[in-house]
Structures are given as C-alpha cells and as structure tokens.
Tab-separated table of C-alpha atoms and ligand atoms in Angstrom:
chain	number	residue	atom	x	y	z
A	139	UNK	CA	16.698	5.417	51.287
A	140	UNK	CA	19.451	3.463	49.536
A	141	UNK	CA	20.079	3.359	45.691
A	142	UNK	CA	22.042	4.059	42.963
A	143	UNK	CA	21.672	7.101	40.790
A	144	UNK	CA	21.951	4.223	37.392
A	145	UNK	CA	20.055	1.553	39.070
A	146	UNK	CA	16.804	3.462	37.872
A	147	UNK	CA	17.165	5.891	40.850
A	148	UNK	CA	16.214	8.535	39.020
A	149	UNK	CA	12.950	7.485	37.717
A	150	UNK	CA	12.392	8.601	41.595
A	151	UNK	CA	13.761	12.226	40.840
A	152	UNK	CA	11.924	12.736	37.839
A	153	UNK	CA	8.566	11.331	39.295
A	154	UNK	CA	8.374	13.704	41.864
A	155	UNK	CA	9.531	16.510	39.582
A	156	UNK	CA	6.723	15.860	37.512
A	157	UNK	CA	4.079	16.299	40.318
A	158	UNK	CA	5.420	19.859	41.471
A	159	UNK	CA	5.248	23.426	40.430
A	160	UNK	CA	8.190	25.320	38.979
A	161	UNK	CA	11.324	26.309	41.325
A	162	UNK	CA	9.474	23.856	44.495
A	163	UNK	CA	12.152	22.362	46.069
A	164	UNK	CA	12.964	19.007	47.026
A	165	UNK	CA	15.639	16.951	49.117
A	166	UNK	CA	16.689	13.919	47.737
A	167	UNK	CA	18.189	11.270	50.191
A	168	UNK	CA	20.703	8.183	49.187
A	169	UNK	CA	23.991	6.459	50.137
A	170	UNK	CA	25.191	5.663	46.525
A	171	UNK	CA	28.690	6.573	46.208
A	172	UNK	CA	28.694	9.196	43.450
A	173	UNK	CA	25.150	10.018	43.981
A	174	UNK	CA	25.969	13.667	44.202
A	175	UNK	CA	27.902	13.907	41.473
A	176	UNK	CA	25.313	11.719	39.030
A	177	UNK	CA	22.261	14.143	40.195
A	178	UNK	CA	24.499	17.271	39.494
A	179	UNK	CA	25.409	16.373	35.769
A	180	UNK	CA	21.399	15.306	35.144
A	181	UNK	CA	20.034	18.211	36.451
A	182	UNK	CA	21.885	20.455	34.227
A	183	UNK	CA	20.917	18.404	31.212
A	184	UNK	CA	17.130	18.530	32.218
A	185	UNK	CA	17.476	22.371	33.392
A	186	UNK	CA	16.997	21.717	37.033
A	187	UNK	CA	18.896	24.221	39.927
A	188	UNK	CA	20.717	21.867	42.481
A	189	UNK	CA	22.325	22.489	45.583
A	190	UNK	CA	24.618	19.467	47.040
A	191	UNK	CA	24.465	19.366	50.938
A	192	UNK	CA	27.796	20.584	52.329
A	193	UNK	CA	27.086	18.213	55.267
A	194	UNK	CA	26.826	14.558	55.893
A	195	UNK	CA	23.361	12.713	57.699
A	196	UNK	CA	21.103	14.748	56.059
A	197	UNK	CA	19.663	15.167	52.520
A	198	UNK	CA	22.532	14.305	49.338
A	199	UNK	CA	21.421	17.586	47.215
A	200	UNK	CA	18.320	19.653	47.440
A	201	UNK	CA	16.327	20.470	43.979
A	202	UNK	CA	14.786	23.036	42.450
A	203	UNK	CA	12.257	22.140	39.508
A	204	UNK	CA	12.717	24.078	36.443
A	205	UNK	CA	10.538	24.913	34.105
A	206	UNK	CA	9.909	22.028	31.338
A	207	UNK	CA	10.699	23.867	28.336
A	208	UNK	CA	14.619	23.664	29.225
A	209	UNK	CA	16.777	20.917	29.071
A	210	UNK	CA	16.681	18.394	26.731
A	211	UNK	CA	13.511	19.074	25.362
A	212	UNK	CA	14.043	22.276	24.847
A	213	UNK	CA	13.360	22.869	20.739
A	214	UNK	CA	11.432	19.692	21.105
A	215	UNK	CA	8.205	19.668	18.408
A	216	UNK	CA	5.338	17.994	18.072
A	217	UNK	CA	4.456	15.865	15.103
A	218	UNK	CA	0.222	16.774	15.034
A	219	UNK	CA	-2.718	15.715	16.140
A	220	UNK	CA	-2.666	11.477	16.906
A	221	UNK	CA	-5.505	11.336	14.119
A	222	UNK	CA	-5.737	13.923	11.662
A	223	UNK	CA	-2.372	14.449	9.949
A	224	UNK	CA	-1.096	18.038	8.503
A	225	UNK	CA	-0.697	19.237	5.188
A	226	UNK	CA	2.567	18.705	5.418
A	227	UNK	CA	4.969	16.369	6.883
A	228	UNK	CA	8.663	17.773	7.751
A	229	UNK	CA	11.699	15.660	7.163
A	230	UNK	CA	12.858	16.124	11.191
A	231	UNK	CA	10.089	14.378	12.188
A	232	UNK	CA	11.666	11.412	10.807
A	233	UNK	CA	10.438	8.010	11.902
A	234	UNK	CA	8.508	9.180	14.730
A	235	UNK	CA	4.847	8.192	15.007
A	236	UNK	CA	1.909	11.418	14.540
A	237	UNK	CA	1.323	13.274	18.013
A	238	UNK	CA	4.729	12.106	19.122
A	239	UNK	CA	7.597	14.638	20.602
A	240	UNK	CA	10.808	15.115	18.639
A	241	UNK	CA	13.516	15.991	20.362
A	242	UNK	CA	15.785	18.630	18.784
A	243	UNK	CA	18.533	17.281	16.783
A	244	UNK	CA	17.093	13.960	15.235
A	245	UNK	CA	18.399	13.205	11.736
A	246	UNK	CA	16.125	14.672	8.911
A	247	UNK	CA	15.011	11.540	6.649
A	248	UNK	CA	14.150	11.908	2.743
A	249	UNK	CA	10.418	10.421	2.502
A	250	UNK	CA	9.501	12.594	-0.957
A	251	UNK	CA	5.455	11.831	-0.772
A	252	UNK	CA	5.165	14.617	2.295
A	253	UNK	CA	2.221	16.429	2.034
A	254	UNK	CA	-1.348	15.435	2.542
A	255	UNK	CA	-2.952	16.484	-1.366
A	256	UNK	CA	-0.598	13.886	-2.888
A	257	UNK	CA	-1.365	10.754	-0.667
A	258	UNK	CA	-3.987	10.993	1.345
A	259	UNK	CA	-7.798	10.014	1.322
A	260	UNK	CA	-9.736	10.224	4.242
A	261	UNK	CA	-11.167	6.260	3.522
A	262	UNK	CA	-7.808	5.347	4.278
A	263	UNK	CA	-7.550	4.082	7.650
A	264	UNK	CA	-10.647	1.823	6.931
A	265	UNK	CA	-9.598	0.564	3.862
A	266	UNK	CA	-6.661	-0.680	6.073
A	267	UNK	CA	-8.437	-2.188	8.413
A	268	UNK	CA	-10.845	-3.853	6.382
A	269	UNK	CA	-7.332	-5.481	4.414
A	270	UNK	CA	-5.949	-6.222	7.510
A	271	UNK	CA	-9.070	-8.198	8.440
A	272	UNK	CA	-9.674	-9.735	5.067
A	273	UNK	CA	-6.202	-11.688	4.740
A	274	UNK	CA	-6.669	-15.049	3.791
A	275	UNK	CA	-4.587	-18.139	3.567
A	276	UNK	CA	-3.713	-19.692	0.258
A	277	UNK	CA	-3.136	-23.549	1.759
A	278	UNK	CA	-6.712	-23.741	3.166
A	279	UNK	CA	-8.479	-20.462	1.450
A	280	UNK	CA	-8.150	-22.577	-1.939
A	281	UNK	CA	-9.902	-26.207	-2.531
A	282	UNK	CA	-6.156	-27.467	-4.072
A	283	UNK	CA	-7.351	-31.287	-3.346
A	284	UNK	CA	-10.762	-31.275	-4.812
A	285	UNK	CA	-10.941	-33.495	-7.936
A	286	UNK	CA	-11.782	-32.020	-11.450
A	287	UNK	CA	-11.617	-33.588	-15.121
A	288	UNK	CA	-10.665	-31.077	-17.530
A	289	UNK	CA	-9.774	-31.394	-21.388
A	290	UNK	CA	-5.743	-31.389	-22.336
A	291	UNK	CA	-6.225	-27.807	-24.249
A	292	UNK	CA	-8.735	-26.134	-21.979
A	293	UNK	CA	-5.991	-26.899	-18.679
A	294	UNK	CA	-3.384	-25.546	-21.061
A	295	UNK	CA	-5.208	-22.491	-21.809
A	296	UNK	CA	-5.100	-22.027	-17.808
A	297	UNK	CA	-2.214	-22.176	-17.736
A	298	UNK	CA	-1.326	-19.930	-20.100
A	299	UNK	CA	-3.906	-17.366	-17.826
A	300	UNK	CA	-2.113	-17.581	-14.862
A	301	UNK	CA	1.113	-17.208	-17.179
A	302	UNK	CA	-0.223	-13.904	-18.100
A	303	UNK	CA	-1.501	-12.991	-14.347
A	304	UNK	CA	1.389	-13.861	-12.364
A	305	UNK	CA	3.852	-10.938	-14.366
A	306	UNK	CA	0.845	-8.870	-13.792
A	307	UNK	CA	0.655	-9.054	-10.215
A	308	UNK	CA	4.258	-8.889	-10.077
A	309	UNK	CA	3.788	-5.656	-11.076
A	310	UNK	CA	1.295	-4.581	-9.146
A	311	UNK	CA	3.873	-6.263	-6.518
A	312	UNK	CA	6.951	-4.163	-7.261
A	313	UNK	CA	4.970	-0.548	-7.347
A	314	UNK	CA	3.128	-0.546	-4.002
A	315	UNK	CA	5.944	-1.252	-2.630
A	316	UNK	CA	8.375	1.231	-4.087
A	317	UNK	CA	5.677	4.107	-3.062
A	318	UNK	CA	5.076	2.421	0.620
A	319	UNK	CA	9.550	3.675	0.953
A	320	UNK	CA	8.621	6.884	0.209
A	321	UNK	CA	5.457	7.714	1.955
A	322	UNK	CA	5.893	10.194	4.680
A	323	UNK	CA	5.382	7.961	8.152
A	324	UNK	CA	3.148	10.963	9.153
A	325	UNK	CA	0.917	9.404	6.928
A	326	UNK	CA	1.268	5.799	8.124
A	327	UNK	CA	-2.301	4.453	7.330
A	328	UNK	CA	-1.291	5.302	3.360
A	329	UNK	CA	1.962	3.539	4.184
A	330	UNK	CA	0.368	0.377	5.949
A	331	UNK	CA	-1.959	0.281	3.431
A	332	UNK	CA	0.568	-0.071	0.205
A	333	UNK	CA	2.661	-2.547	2.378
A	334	UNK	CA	-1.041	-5.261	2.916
A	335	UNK	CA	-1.374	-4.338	-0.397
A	336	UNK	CA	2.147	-5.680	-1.900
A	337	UNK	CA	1.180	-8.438	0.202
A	338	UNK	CA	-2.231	-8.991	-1.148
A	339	UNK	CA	-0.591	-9.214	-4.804
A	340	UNK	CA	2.265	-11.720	-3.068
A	341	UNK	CA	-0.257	-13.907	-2.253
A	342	UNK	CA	-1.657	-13.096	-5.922
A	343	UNK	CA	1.383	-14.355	-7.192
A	344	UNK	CA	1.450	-17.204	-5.100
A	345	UNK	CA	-1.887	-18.810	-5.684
A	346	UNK	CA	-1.620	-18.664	-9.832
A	347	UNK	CA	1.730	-19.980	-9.758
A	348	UNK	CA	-0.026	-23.089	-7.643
A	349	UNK	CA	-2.940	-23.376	-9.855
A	350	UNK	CA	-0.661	-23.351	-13.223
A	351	UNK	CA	2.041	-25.756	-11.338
A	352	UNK	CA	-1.543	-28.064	-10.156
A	353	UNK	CA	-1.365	-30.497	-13.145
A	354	UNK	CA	1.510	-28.861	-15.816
A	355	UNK	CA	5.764	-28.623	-14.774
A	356	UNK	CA	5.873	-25.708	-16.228
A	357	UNK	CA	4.296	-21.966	-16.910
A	358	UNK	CA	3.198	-20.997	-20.221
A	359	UNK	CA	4.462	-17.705	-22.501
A	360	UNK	CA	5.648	-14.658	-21.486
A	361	UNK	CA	5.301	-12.012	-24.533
A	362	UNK	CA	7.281	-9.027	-25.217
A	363	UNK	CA	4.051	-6.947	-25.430
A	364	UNK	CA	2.910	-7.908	-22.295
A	365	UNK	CA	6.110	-7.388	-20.882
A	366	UNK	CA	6.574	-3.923	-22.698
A	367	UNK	CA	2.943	-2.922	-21.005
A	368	UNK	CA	4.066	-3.610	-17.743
A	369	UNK	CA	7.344	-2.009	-18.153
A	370	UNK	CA	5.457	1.345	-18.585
A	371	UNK	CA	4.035	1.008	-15.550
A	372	UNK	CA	6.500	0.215	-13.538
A	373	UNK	CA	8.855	2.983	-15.359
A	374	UNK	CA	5.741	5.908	-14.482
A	375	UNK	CA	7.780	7.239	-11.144
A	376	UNK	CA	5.129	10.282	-10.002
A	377	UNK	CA	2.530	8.426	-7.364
A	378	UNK	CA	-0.374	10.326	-8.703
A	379	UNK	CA	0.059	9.067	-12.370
A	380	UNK	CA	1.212	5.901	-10.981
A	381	UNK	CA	-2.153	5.686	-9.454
A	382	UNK	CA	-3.949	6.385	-12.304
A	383	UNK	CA	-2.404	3.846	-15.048
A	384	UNK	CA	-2.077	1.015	-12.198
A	385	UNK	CA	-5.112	0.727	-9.971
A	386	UNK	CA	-7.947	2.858	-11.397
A	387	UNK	CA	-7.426	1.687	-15.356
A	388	UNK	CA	-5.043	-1.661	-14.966
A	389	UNK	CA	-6.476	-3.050	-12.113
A	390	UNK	CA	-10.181	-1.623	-12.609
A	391	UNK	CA	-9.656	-3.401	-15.862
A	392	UNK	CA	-8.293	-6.561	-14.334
A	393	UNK	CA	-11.275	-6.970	-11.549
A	394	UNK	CA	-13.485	-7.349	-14.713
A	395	UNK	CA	-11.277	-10.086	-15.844
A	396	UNK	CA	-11.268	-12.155	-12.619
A	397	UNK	CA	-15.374	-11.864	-12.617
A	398	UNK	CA	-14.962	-13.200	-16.101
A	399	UNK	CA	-12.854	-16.416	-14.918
A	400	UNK	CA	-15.069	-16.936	-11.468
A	401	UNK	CA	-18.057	-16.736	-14.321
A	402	UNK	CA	-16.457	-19.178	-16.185
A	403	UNK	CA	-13.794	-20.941	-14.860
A	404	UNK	CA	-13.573	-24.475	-15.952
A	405	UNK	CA	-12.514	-25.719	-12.178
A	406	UNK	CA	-13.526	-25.084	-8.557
A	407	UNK	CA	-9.541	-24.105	-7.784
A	408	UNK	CA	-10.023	-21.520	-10.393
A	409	UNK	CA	-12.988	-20.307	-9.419
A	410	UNK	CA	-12.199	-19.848	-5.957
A	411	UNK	CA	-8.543	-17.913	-6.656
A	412	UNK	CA	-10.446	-15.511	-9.178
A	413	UNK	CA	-13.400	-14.519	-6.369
A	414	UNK	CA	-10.773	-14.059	-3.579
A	415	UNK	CA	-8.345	-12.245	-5.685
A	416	UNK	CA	-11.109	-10.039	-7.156
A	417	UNK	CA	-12.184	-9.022	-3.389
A	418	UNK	CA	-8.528	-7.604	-3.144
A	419	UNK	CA	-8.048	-6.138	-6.294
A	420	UNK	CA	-11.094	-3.991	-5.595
A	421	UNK	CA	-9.623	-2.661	-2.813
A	422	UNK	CA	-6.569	-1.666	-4.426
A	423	UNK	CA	-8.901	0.193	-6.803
A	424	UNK	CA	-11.241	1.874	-4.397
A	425	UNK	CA	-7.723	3.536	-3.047
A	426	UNK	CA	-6.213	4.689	-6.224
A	427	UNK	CA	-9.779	6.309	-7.089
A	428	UNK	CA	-10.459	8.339	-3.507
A	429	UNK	CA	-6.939	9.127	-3.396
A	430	UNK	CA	-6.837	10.443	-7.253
A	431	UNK	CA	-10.415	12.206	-6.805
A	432	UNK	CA	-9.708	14.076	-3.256
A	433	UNK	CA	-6.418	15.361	-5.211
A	434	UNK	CA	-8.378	16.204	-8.039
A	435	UNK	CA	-10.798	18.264	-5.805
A	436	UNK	CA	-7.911	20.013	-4.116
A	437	UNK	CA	-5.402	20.633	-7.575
A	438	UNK	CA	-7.943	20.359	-10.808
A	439	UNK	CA	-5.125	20.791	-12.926
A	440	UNK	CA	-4.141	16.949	-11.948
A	441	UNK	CA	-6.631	16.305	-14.327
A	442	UNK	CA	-4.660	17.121	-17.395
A	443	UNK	CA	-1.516	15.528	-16.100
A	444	UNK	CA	-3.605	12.412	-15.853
A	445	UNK	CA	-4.468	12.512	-19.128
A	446	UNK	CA	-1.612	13.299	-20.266
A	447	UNK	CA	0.299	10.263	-18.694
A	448	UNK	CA	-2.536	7.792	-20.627
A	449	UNK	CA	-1.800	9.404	-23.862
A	450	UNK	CA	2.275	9.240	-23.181
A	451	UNK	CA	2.064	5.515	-21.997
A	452	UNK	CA	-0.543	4.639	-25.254
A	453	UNK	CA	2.372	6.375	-27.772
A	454	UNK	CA	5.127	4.304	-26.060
A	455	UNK	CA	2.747	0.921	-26.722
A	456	UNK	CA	1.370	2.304	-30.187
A	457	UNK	CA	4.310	-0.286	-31.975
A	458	UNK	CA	3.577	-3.517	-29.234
A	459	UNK	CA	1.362	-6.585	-29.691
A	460	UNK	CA	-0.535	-5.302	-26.617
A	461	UNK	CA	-2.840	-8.664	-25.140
A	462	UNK	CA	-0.879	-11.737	-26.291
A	463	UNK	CA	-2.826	-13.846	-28.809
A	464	UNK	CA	-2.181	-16.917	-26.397
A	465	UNK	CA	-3.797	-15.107	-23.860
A	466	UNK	CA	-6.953	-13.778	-25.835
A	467	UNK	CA	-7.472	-17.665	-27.013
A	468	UNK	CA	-6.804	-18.786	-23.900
A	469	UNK	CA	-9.977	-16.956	-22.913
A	470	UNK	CA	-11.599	-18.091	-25.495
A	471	UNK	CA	-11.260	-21.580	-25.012
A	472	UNK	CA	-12.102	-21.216	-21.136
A	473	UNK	CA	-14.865	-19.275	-22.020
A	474	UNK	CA	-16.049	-21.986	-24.532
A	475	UNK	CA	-14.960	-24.921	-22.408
A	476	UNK	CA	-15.308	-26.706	-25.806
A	477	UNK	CA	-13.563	-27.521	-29.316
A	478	UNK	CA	-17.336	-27.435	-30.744
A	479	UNK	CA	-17.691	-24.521	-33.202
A	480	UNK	CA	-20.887	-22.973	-31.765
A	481	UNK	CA	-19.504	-23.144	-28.244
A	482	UNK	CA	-16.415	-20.901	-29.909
A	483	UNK	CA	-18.586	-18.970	-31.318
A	484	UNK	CA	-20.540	-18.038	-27.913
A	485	UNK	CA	-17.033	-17.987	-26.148
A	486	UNK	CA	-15.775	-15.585	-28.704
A	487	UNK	CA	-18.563	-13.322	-27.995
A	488	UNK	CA	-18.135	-13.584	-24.105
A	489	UNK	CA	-14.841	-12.549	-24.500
A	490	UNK	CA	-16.359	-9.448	-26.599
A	491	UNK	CA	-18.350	-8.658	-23.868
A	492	UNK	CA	-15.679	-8.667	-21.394
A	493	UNK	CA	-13.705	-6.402	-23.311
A	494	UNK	CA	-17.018	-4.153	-24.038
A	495	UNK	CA	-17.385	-4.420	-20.147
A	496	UNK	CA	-13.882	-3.177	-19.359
A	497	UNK	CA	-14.028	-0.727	-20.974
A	498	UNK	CA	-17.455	0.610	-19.695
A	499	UNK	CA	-15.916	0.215	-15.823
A	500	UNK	CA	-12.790	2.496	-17.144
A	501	UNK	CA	-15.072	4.798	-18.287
A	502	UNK	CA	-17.197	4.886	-14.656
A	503	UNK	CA	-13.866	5.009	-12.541
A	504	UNK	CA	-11.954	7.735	-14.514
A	505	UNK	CA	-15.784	9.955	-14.387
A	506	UNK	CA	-15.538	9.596	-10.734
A	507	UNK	CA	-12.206	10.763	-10.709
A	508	UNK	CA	-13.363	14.127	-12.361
A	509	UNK	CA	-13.414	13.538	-16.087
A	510	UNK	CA	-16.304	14.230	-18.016
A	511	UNK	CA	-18.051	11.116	-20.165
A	512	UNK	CA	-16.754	12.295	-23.275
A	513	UNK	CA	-13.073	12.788	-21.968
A	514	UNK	CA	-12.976	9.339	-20.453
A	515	UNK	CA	-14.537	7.708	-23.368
A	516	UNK	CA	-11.294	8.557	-25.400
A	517	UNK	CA	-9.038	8.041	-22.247
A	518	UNK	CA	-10.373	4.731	-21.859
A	519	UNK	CA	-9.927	4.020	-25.381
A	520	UNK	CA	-6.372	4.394	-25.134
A	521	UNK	CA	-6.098	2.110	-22.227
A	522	UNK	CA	-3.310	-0.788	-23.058
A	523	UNK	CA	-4.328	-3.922	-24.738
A	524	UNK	CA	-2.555	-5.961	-22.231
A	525	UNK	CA	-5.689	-4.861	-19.852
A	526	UNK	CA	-2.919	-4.120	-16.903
B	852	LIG	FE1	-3.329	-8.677	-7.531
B	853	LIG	FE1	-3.824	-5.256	-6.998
C-alpha cells in the first residue's frame, strides 16, 4: 500500500486499532518517506508499543495495541449522561456539549449558574422547542397595510403605549441575555432557551417601535419612574430573584396588559402585535415559575429571599411616580375609544379591572411558586406601579 503518514494515513492505523484486543499486533505496510518515523512519535502519544522493521520489503513497523486508557486520553472525563444533566457542572468541562469526552488539560471557563437547583426545570427542553417552533415574522405576522381610521388623541395615546412597552421589553431584552453568558453549557436547553427568549423580546421591541412609527415621526414619553422601575430590575444580579421580579410578577403582570390591548385595541395592527406578543410573554413566564418552584421544592428557604427581594425593590421605588400618568390615560382613552364622558367613565373602570386583574394573576403565580394566599396577597401588593 502507498501513503503518507499526514495524508490521513493514519485514520488506517487507528481503524484497525479500534477493532482489536489489547497488545494484538499488527504490521503496517507503506512507502512514505518518513513513515517510520511519523508512526513512532504517534504511537507514543496514543500509548501504543511499536517495533520498526530492521529490514526493507516487508512490513514498515509492527504494532502492538495498548490499552485505551493511555495516551492522550488518559485523565479524559466525561461530561454526563446526553439527557439528564448533573447537579453540578465543573468549570473543565468548558464548552463541551453533555455526554461529550474532555480531554485532560482544556482551559477551565467561569460560567457562575453551575448547578442544577439554580437553573434548571425539567419543562425546559419543551419550552424550547415549542419557542423555537413558534417564531414568527414581524413583516408578514402583522397586517401593517390594512387601513384603519382612528381619532388624533386615541393614535396618540398608542403611541404613548408602545412608548411605555418598548423600554419594557428592552429590559426584558438586556436580562435574558446577561443570564444566557453565564449559564453553565451543561445546561444548554436553559441557555437556548434565554437566548429565543432575548429574541422573542427583540422582535417585541421591533414590532411597537413599527406600530408607534405607523402614522406619528416620533415616540412618545419616557418617565423617570418608569425608567427608575426598570433600573431595579435590571440592577437585581442573583438569577433566582431575577426570576422572580422579571418574569413571574413583571411579565405575569404585563401578559394581563397585552389581553387588555388585544380586548381593546382601537386597530387590527394593534390587536394583532398584543395577541402574538402575549403568546411569548407567557412563555417567558411559565419558565421563571417552574424554574422558581422546582428550586423552591429543593431549597425552601428561597422563599424568604424572594420575598425579601420584592420588599427591597418596593423600598427603592417607595419615592418614584411608579406607572406614568401618560401611560395610565393612555389606557384610558384606548379603553374608551371616545372623548364622550360615559365612555370615560366605562374606560376608567376597565382600566380598574385590569389593575384588579393583575393583581389577582400575581397572586396565582407567586402561590404556585410556594407562597401561601395570605403571603402573596401582601407580596403582590408591593409589586411596582410601572406593572414591569
Ligand atoms: Fe416581551
Ligand atoms: Fe418577555
């Protein structure tokens, strides 16, 4: 046989090493040039005995198989089972997918959400799947060309909504994505799942900005309350917590809202953004709550920490506006979709309603989390103004 040991000649070696039982031997033929000396420097590295033929016409080197743990791969470990990840991810694993070999030596990396308690909930890998499947496409999801006649004040005040929701999803943009840097790759389907869900709110961010933009140059107010509300959230480092203030209380309470506009949203653009944002958004809720309650099952004291991080971000906002007024009239207004003072009246009340019902689906989510009624009555009564 003719070939060279670099030109791939020993995939031949190591094929027929792989088929044979410790210390069998086996003659290995060529006419490369430095054939001999190639096969002696490999099969110290893999932990193979080699004898190079003396004489010429016959066999280059004859090899004995060694066994598999030296070599190379010797120190090697394995990173679990392909589906069910450990309690604990170590740094040396690194990069490498779960149920893959590590060879000895690989860099350490610092991913600080390691272990299972903290990120993990076994709905995981379908809630993926089903986000991965549900991904929809803003220029033909959304009916941007159908006509609609709306009052001066009422397209204002929708404006002035998707003023308000676009900083909100930016920060439900910004955190996801922090947390998907420092998830353990061991658990990748957590990982995956923050990274479709930063995109989700991208494409959050991207549809309100269109529907404010549709008929106005320019977005409405941005308040320092708002702003401050959001701040806390994005300043709350510790995943858990982070979990608790953004997806089961800000964006439980936001899912309400966008039922509220699809209810009554004054336009069919409108309409449709709020109902295919809402499907989202109560994904990124059904996470944070089977995360936050399988970690609650495991570590009850997470419970008072929980609390404990509503009360701290309620002090911090005790002095701020909370929901702009611009945004509350806003509401209003759509609610209303009149200037007549009954229909104020009526939206008015709507508006009550949607706050009453808010607060009612904080209550439910933090209960399934672990609290009792009476504990996430006052919990959800300290929930921000802002609603996020
Ligand atoms: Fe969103
Ligand atoms: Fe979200």
């Amino acid at each position: 046989m003719t070939w060279g040991w670099i030109q791939g000649g020993h995939l031949l070696v190591k094929r027929v090493l792989h088929t044979i039982a410790v210390n069998t031997p086996v003659a290995v033929y060529g006419n490369a040039p430095e054939l001999a000396i190639h096969l002696r420097a490999w099969c110290r590295t893999q932990g193979h005995a080699i004898e190079i033929a003396k004489t010429t016409g016959g066999p280059v080197a004859v090899i004995h198989r060694g066994s598999a743990e030296v070599g190379r791969w010797r120190g090697a470990e394995s990173t679990g089972d392909a589906t069910i990840p450990e309690e604990q991810a170590h740094a040396y694993w690194g990069l490498a997918g779960r149920s893959a070999t590590v060879e000895a030596g690989a860099p350490t990396f610092n991913f600080p959400l390691d272990t299972r308690v903290e990120v993990w909930a076994k709905e995981v890998a379908k809630l993926y799947a089903q986000a991965a499947a549900a991904q929809w496409n803003p220029a033909t999801a959304i009916p941007w060309e159908e006509p609609f006649d709306l009052h001066d004040e009422v397209e204002d005040a929708v404006v002035q909504v998707m003023t308000y929701l676009i900083e909100n999803e930016t920060a439900a943009l910004v955190i996801p994505a922090r947390f998907a840097s420092q998830i353990h790759p061991h658990f990748r389907e957590v990982m995956q799942l923050l990274a479709i869900q930063a995109a989700d709110e991208a494409r959050h961010i991207d549809v309100f900005t269109r529907r404010a933009l549709l008929r106005r140059p320019k977005l409405g107010l941005s308040t320092a309350g708002g702003q401050s509300s959001l701040k806390t959230l994005i300043d709350e480092t510790d995943f858990a917590l982070s979990a608790m203030l953004l997806s089961v209380l800000g964006e439980g309470s936001f899912l309400t809202l966008l039922w509220f506009l699809q209810q009554y949203a004054p336009d069919p653009v409108t309409r449709q953004i709020a109902r295919l944002v809402g499907q989202d958004e109560a994904r990124h809720v059904t996470f944070g709550i089977a995360h936050l309650t399988q970690h609650v099952q495991k570590d009850p004291m997470l419970l008072g920490r929980l609390a404990d991080a509503i009360e701290r971000r309620h002090d911090i906002l005790a002095n701020t506006a909370g929901l702009n007024e611009e945004v509350f009239d806003a509401l209003v207004l759509i609610a209303a979709g009149s200037w007549e003072p009954e229909a104020l009246r009526i939206g008015w009340n709507k508006v009550q309603i949607l706050i009453a019902d808010m607060n009612q689906g904080r209550i439910h989510r933090l209960c399934k989390v672990g609290f009792d009624e009476a504990s996430a009555q006052v919990l959800s009564a300290l929930h921000t103004r802002n609603f996020m």
